[in-house]
XYZ file of C-alpha atoms in Angstrom:
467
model
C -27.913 -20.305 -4.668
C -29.020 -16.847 -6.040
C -29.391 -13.422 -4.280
C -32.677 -14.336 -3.441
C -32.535 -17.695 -2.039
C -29.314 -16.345 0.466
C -31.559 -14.071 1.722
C -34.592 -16.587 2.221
C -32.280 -18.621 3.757
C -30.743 -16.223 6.282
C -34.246 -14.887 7.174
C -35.002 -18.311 7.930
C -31.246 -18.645 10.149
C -31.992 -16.026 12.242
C -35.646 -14.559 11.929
C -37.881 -17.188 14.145
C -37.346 -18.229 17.209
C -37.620 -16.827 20.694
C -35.035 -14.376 20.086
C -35.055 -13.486 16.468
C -32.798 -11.333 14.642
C -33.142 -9.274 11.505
C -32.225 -9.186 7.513
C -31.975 -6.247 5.831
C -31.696 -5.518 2.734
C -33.255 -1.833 2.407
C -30.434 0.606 -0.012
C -30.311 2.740 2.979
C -29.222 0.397 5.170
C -26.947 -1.702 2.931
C -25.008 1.655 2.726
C -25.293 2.048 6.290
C -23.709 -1.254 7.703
C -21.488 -2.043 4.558
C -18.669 0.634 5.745
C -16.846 2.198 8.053
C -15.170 5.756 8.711
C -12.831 5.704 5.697
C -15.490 6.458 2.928
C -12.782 4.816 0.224
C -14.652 1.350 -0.780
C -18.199 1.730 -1.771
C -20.317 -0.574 -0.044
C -21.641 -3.298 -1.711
C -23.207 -5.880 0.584
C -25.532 -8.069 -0.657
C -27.903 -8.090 3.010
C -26.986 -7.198 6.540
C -27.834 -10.033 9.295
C -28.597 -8.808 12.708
C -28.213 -11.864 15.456
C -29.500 -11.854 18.876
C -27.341 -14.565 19.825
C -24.362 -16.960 19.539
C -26.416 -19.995 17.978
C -27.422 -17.580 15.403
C -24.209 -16.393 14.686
C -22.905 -19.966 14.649
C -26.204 -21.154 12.472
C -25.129 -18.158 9.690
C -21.815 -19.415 9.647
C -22.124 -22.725 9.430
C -24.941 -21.764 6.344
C -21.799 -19.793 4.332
C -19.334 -22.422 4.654
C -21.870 -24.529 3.262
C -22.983 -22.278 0.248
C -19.612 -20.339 0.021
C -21.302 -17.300 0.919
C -18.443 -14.463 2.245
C -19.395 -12.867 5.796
C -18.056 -9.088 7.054
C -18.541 -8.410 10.777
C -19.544 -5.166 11.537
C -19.269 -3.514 15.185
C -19.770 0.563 15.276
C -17.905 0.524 12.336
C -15.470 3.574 13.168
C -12.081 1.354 12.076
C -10.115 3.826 9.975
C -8.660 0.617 8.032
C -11.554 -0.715 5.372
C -11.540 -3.566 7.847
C -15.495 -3.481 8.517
C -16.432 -2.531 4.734
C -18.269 -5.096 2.862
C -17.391 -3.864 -0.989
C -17.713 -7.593 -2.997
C -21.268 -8.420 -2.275
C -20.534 -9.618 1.012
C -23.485 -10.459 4.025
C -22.644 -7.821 6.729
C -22.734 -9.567 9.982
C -23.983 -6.413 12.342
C -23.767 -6.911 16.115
C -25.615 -3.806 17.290
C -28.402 -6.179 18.498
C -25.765 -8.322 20.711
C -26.014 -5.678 23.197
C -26.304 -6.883 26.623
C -24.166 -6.787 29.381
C -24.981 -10.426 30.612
C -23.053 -11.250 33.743
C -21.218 -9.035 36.633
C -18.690 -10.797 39.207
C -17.714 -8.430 42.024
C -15.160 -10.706 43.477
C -12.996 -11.203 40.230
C -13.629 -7.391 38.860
C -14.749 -8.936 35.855
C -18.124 -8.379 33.653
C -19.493 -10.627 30.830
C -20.546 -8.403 27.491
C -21.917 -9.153 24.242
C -20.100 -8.474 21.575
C -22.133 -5.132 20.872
C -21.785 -3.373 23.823
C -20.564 0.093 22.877
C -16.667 0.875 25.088
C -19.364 4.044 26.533
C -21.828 1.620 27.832
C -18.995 -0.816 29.463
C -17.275 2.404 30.830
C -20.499 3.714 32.537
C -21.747 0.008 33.933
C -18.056 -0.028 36.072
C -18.200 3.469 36.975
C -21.854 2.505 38.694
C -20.636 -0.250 40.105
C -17.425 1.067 41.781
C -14.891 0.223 39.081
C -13.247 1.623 36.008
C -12.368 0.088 32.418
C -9.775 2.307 31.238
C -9.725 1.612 27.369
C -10.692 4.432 25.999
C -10.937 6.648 22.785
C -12.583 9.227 21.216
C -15.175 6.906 19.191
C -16.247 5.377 22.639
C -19.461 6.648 22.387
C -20.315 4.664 19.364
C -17.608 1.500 18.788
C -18.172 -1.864 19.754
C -16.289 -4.126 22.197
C -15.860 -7.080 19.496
C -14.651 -4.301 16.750
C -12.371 -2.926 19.949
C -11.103 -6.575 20.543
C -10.677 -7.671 16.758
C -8.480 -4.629 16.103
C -6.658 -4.775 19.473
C -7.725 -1.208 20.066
C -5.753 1.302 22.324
C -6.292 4.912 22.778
C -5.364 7.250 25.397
C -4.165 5.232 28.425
C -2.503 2.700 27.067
C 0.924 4.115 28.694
C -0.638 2.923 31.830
C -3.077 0.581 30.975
C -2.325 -1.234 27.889
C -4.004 -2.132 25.172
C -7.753 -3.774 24.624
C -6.098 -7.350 25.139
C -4.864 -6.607 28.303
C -8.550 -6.887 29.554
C -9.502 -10.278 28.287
C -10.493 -12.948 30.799
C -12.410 -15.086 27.981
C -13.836 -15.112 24.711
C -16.330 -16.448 22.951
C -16.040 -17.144 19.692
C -17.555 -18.795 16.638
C -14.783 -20.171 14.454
C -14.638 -19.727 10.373
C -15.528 -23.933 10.779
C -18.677 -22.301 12.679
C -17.522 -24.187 15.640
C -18.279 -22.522 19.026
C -15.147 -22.336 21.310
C -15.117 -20.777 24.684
C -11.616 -19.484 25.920
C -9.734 -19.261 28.944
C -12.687 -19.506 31.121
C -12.045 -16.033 32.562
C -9.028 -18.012 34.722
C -6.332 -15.881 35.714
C -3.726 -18.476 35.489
C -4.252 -21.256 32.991
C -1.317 -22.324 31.490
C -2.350 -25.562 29.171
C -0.662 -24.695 25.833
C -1.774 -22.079 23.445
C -3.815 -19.086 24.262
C -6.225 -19.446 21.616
C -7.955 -15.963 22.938
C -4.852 -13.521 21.331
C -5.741 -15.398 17.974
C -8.587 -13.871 17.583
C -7.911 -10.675 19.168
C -6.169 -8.195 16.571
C -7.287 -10.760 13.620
C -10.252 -8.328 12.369
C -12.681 -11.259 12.020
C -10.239 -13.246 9.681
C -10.340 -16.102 11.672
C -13.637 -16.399 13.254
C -16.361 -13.542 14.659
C -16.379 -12.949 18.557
C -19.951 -12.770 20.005
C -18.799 -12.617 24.179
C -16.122 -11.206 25.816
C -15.483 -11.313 29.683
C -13.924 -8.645 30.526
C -11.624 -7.280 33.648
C -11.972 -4.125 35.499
C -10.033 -2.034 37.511
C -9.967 0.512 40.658
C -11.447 3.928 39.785
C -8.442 6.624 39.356
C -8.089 8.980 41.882
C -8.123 13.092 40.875
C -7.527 12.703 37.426
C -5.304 15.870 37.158
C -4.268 16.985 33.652
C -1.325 19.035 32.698
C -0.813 21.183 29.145
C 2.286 21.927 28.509
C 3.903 24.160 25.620
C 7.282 22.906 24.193
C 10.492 24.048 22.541
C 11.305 21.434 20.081
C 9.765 17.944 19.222
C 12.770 16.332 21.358
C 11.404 18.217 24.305
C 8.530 15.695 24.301
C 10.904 12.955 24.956
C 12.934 15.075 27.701
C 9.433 15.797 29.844
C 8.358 12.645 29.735
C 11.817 10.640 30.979
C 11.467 13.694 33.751
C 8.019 12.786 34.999
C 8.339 9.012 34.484
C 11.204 9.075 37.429
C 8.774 10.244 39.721
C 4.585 9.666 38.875
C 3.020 7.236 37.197
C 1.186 8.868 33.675
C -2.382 7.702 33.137
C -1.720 9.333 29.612
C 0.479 11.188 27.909
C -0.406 12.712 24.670
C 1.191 15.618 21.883
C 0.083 17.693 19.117
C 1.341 20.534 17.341
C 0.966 24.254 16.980
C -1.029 23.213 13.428
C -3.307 20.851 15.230
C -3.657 23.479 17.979
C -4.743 26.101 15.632
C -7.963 24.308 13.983
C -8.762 23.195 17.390
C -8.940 26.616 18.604
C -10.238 27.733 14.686
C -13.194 25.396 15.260
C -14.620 27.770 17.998
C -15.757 25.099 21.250
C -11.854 25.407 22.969
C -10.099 27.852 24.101
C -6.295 28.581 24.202
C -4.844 26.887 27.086
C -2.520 29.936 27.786
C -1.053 32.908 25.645
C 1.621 31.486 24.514
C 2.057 29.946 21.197
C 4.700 26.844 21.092
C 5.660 24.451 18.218
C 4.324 21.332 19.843
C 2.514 20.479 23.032
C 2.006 17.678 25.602
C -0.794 16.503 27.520
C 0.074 14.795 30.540
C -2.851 13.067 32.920
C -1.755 11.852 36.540
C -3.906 10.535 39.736
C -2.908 13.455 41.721
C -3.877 11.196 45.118
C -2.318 13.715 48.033
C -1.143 16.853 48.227
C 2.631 15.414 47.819
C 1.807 14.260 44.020
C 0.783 17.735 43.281
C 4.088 19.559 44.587
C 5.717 16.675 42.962
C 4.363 17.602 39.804
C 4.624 21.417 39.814
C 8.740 20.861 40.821
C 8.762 18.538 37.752
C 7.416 21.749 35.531
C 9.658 24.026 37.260
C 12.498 21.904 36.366
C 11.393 21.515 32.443
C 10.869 25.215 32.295
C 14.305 25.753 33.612
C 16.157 23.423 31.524
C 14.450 25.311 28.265
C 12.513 22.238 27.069
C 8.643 24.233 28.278
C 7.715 27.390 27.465
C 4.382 27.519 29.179
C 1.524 25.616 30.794
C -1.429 25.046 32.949
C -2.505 22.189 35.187
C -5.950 21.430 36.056
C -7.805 22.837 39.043
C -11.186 20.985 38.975
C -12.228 17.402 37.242
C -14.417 20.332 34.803
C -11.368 22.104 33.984
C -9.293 18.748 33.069
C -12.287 17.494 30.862
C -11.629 20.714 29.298
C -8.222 20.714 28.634
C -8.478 17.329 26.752
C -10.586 18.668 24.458
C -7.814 20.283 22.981
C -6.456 17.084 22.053
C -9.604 15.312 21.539
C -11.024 17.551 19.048
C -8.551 17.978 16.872
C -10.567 14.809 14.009
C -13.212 16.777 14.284
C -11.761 19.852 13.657
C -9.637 18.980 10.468
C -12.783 16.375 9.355
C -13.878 19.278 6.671
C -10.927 18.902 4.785
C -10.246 15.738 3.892
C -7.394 14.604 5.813
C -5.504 11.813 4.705
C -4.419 9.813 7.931
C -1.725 7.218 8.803
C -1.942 5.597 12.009
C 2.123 4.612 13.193
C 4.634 3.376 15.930
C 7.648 3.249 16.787
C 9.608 2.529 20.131
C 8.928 5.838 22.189
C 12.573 6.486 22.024
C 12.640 6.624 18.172
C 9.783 8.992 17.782
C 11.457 12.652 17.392
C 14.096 11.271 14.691
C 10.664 9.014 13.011
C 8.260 12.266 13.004
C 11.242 14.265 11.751
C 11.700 12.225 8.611
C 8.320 11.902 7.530
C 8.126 15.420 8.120
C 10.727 16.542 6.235
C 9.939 14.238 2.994
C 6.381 15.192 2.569
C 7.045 18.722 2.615
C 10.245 18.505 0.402
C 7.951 17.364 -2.137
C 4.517 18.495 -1.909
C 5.057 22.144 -0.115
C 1.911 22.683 -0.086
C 0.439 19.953 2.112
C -0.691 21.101 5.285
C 0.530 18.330 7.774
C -1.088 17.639 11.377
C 0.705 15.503 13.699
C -0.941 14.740 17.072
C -1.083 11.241 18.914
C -0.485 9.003 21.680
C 3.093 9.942 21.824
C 3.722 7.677 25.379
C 3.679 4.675 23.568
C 5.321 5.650 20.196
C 1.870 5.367 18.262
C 1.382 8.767 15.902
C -1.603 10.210 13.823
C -0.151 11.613 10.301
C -2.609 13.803 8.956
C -2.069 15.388 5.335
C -5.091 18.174 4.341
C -5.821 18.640 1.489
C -5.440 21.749 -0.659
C -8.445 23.648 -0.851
C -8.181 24.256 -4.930
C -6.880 20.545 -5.348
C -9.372 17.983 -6.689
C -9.731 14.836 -4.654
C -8.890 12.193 -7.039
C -5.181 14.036 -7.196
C -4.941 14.339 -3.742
C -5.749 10.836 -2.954
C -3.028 9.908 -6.021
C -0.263 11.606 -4.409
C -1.085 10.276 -1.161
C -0.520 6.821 -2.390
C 2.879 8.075 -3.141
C 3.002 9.986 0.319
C 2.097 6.481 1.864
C 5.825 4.967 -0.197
C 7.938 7.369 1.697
C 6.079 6.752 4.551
C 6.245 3.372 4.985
C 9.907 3.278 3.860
C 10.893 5.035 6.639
C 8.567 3.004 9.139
C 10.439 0.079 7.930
C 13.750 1.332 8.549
C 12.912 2.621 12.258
C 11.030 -1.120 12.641
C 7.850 0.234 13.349
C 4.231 -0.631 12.369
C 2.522 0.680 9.743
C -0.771 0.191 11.849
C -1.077 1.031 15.535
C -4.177 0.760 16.256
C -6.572 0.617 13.029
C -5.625 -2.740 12.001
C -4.571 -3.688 8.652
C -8.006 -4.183 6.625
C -7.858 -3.139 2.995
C -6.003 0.158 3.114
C -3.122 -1.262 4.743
C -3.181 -4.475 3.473
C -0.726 -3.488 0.512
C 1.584 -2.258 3.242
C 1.723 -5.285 5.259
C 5.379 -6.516 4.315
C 6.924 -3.081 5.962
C 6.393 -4.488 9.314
C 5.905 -8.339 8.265
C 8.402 -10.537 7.156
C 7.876 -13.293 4.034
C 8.355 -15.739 6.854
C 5.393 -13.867 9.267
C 2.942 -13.730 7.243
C 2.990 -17.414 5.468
C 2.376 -18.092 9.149
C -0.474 -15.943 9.880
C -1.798 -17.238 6.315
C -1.797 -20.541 7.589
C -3.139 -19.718 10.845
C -6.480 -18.668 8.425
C -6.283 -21.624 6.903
C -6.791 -23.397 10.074
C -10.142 -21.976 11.651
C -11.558 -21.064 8.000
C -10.604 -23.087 5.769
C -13.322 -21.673 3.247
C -12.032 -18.374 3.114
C -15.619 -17.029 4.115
C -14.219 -14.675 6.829
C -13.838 -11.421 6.202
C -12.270 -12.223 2.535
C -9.707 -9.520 1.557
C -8.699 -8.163 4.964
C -5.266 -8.388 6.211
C -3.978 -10.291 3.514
C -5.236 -11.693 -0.474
């Protein structure tokens, strides 16, 4: 089939009925839907599908295993790993029209989404009903629940709530075969062989495209209370956070440095937190639920401040004030955006991470002196943001070019501290020639002929993850 007849053909998939969906194939839109945040591929799609529903979805997938015609699924697309961008001449599957919360069980704490629903919109329908879904992020407002799920997103709470697969009851899911399965059945115990569900969450639509997820909720927090603290040294960040861990359970806990601080506060919308100025900083969040918590916490600061690992810090007063103070971590993308950060998204075990963040440090600017380097990230659970700028009389082709050799070092070292070279992100294109840093030979021949197994074809999301 030619250009032309695909896109007859998917007009005809998903364009009549009672429910139809849409085809695009305007310039404006191909460039639209065919990437994500990382701006390195240029899109090249050859149309972008819009379903309405799971027999659509299932009907366009059954159509490209039939005609060998390549399918990318696209959610908010705010992945910071190529993973959504359609570069080959690829149909963009687009769920922005699968949309609707569908089903709400008060009983089991557990709500029924499409896969479009935006994290925002799942957030607000618990908070009006009672509850709380505590996966959150700063692209919230815009990302997907299927693009959350297929990249195993985490975020901000993840030290006390884990990560987006921790809040599966079911999936739905059409299969690269373009069968339909239906998983787990929202059961809380099912124990009859292989969880089929974790398959597909983390596998960035390699093995099949999600179109419903059931999803669990949880009790509202109590007095979100939020604590800045300025610290010593980098080690310091491992020091408060044994300390508080003894005694009150973190909702988050969060660092950045006196770098990341500074374009934050350069930007103009935050101000300082206190006068004065510290290498690196912590953001703590706790449910400060009686008047015990709170005392609790302040003889906790008292005792960092005397052993010389704070210099300073404020705690929240008022839920206003709190929002507040997490703007000075939440800001800090934004802030940096203008010039053109190069970003790495890492782990390690939380015990590893001053010795990790030391190393990288110390090799980047041993060879390029001049990079600017921004560290800030979810330092609770060992997952860091590397963030090179670039220099403001250095062309971007050169920059990227000794980034690629920035991302050797890297990587080295993340293999020798066994960590993963993608935290959150997923693998996509940009990592993809990274993959065997945290992957053995023996790994990822199996998760090759997991692929092989619900898409035979190779129609899903060619080029992701893996050749």
């Amino acid at each position: 089939m030619n250009s032309e007849q695909i896109i007859a053909s998917l007009n005809d998939l998903v364009a009549s009925g009672d429910n139809p969906g849409k085809v695009l194939t305007d310039p404006a839109d191909l460039e639209n839907y065919g990437k994500d945040w990382t701006r390195i591929y240029p899109p090249k799609p050859l149309a972008i599908v819009l379903p309405k529903t799971t027999e659509q979805v299932q009907a366009l997938v059954q159509f490209a295993n039939q005609n060998q015609v390549a399918l990318v699924p696209s959610g908010g697309r705010t992945g910071l790993s190529a993973g959504a961008v359609a570069a080959n001449g690829e149909v963009v599957v687009a769920f922005d029209n699968m949309n609707q919360i569908l089903d709400f069980n008060a009983s089991d704490r557990t709500v029924r989404c499409q896969a479009g629903v935006v994290t925002e919109q799942l957030q607000n329908f618990a908070e009006e009903n009672g509850l709380y879904y505590p996966v959150d992020f700063a692209s919230a407002g815009s990302s997907q629940l299927g693009g959350n799920l297929s990249t195993n997103a985490g975020g901000i709470k993840v030290i006390r709530y884990g990560m987006s697969r921790d809040w599966v009851a079911g999936l739905k899911v059409v299969t690269g075969k373009g069968d339909v399965l239906d998983l787990n059945k929202d059961l809380a115990k099912n124990n009859t062989g292989y969880d089929l569900r974790h398959l597909f969450i983390g596998a960035e639509g390699t093995l099949g495209f999600i179109t419903e997820a059931t999803m669990k909720l949880s009790r509202k927090p109590d007095n979100l209370t939020v604590l800045v603290l300025g610290l010593n040294d980098l080690t310091n960040t491992m020091d408060v956070l044994q300390t508080f861990q003894k005694q009150i359970d973190l909702t988050a806990y969060e660092f950045f440095s006196h770098q990341a601080m500074g374009h934050v506060l350069a930007h103009g919308q935050v101000q300082a937190p206190f006068e004065s100025e510290a290498p690196y900083y912590a953001l703590l969040e706790f449910e400060a639920v009686s008047d015990q918590v709170m005392d609790d916490a302040m003889s906790l600061f008292e005792q960092c401040v005397e052993n010389g690992w704070v210099l300073d810090g404020v705690i929240s007063q008022s839920e206003t004030q709190a929002q507040n103070l997490w703007q000075l971590r939440e800001r800090i993308s934004e802030s940096i955006a203008p010039r053109t950060p190069y970003k790495n998204d890492i782990s390690v075990v939380v015990s590893k991470v001053p010795g990790f963040l030391e190393e990288i440090d110390a090799v980047v600017t041993e060879h390029y002196p001049d990079f600017e380097i921004i560290w800030f990230g979810h330092i609770g659970d060992g997952n860091l943001h590397l963030n090179i700028l670039k220099p403001e009389d250095m062309a971007k082709e050169d920059f990227f070019e000794k980034c690629q050799q920035v991302n050797k070092w890297v990587f080295e070292i993340v293999e020798r501290y066994q960590g993963s070279v993608s935290a959150e992100h997923g693998v996509g294109m940009t990592k993809k020639p990274y993959l065997q840093y945290t992957r053995s030979e023996s790994e990822i021949a199996y998760l090759k002929g997991i692929k092989q197994v619900f898409d035979p074809a190779g129609i899903m999301n060619p080029g992701k993850i893996f050749d």
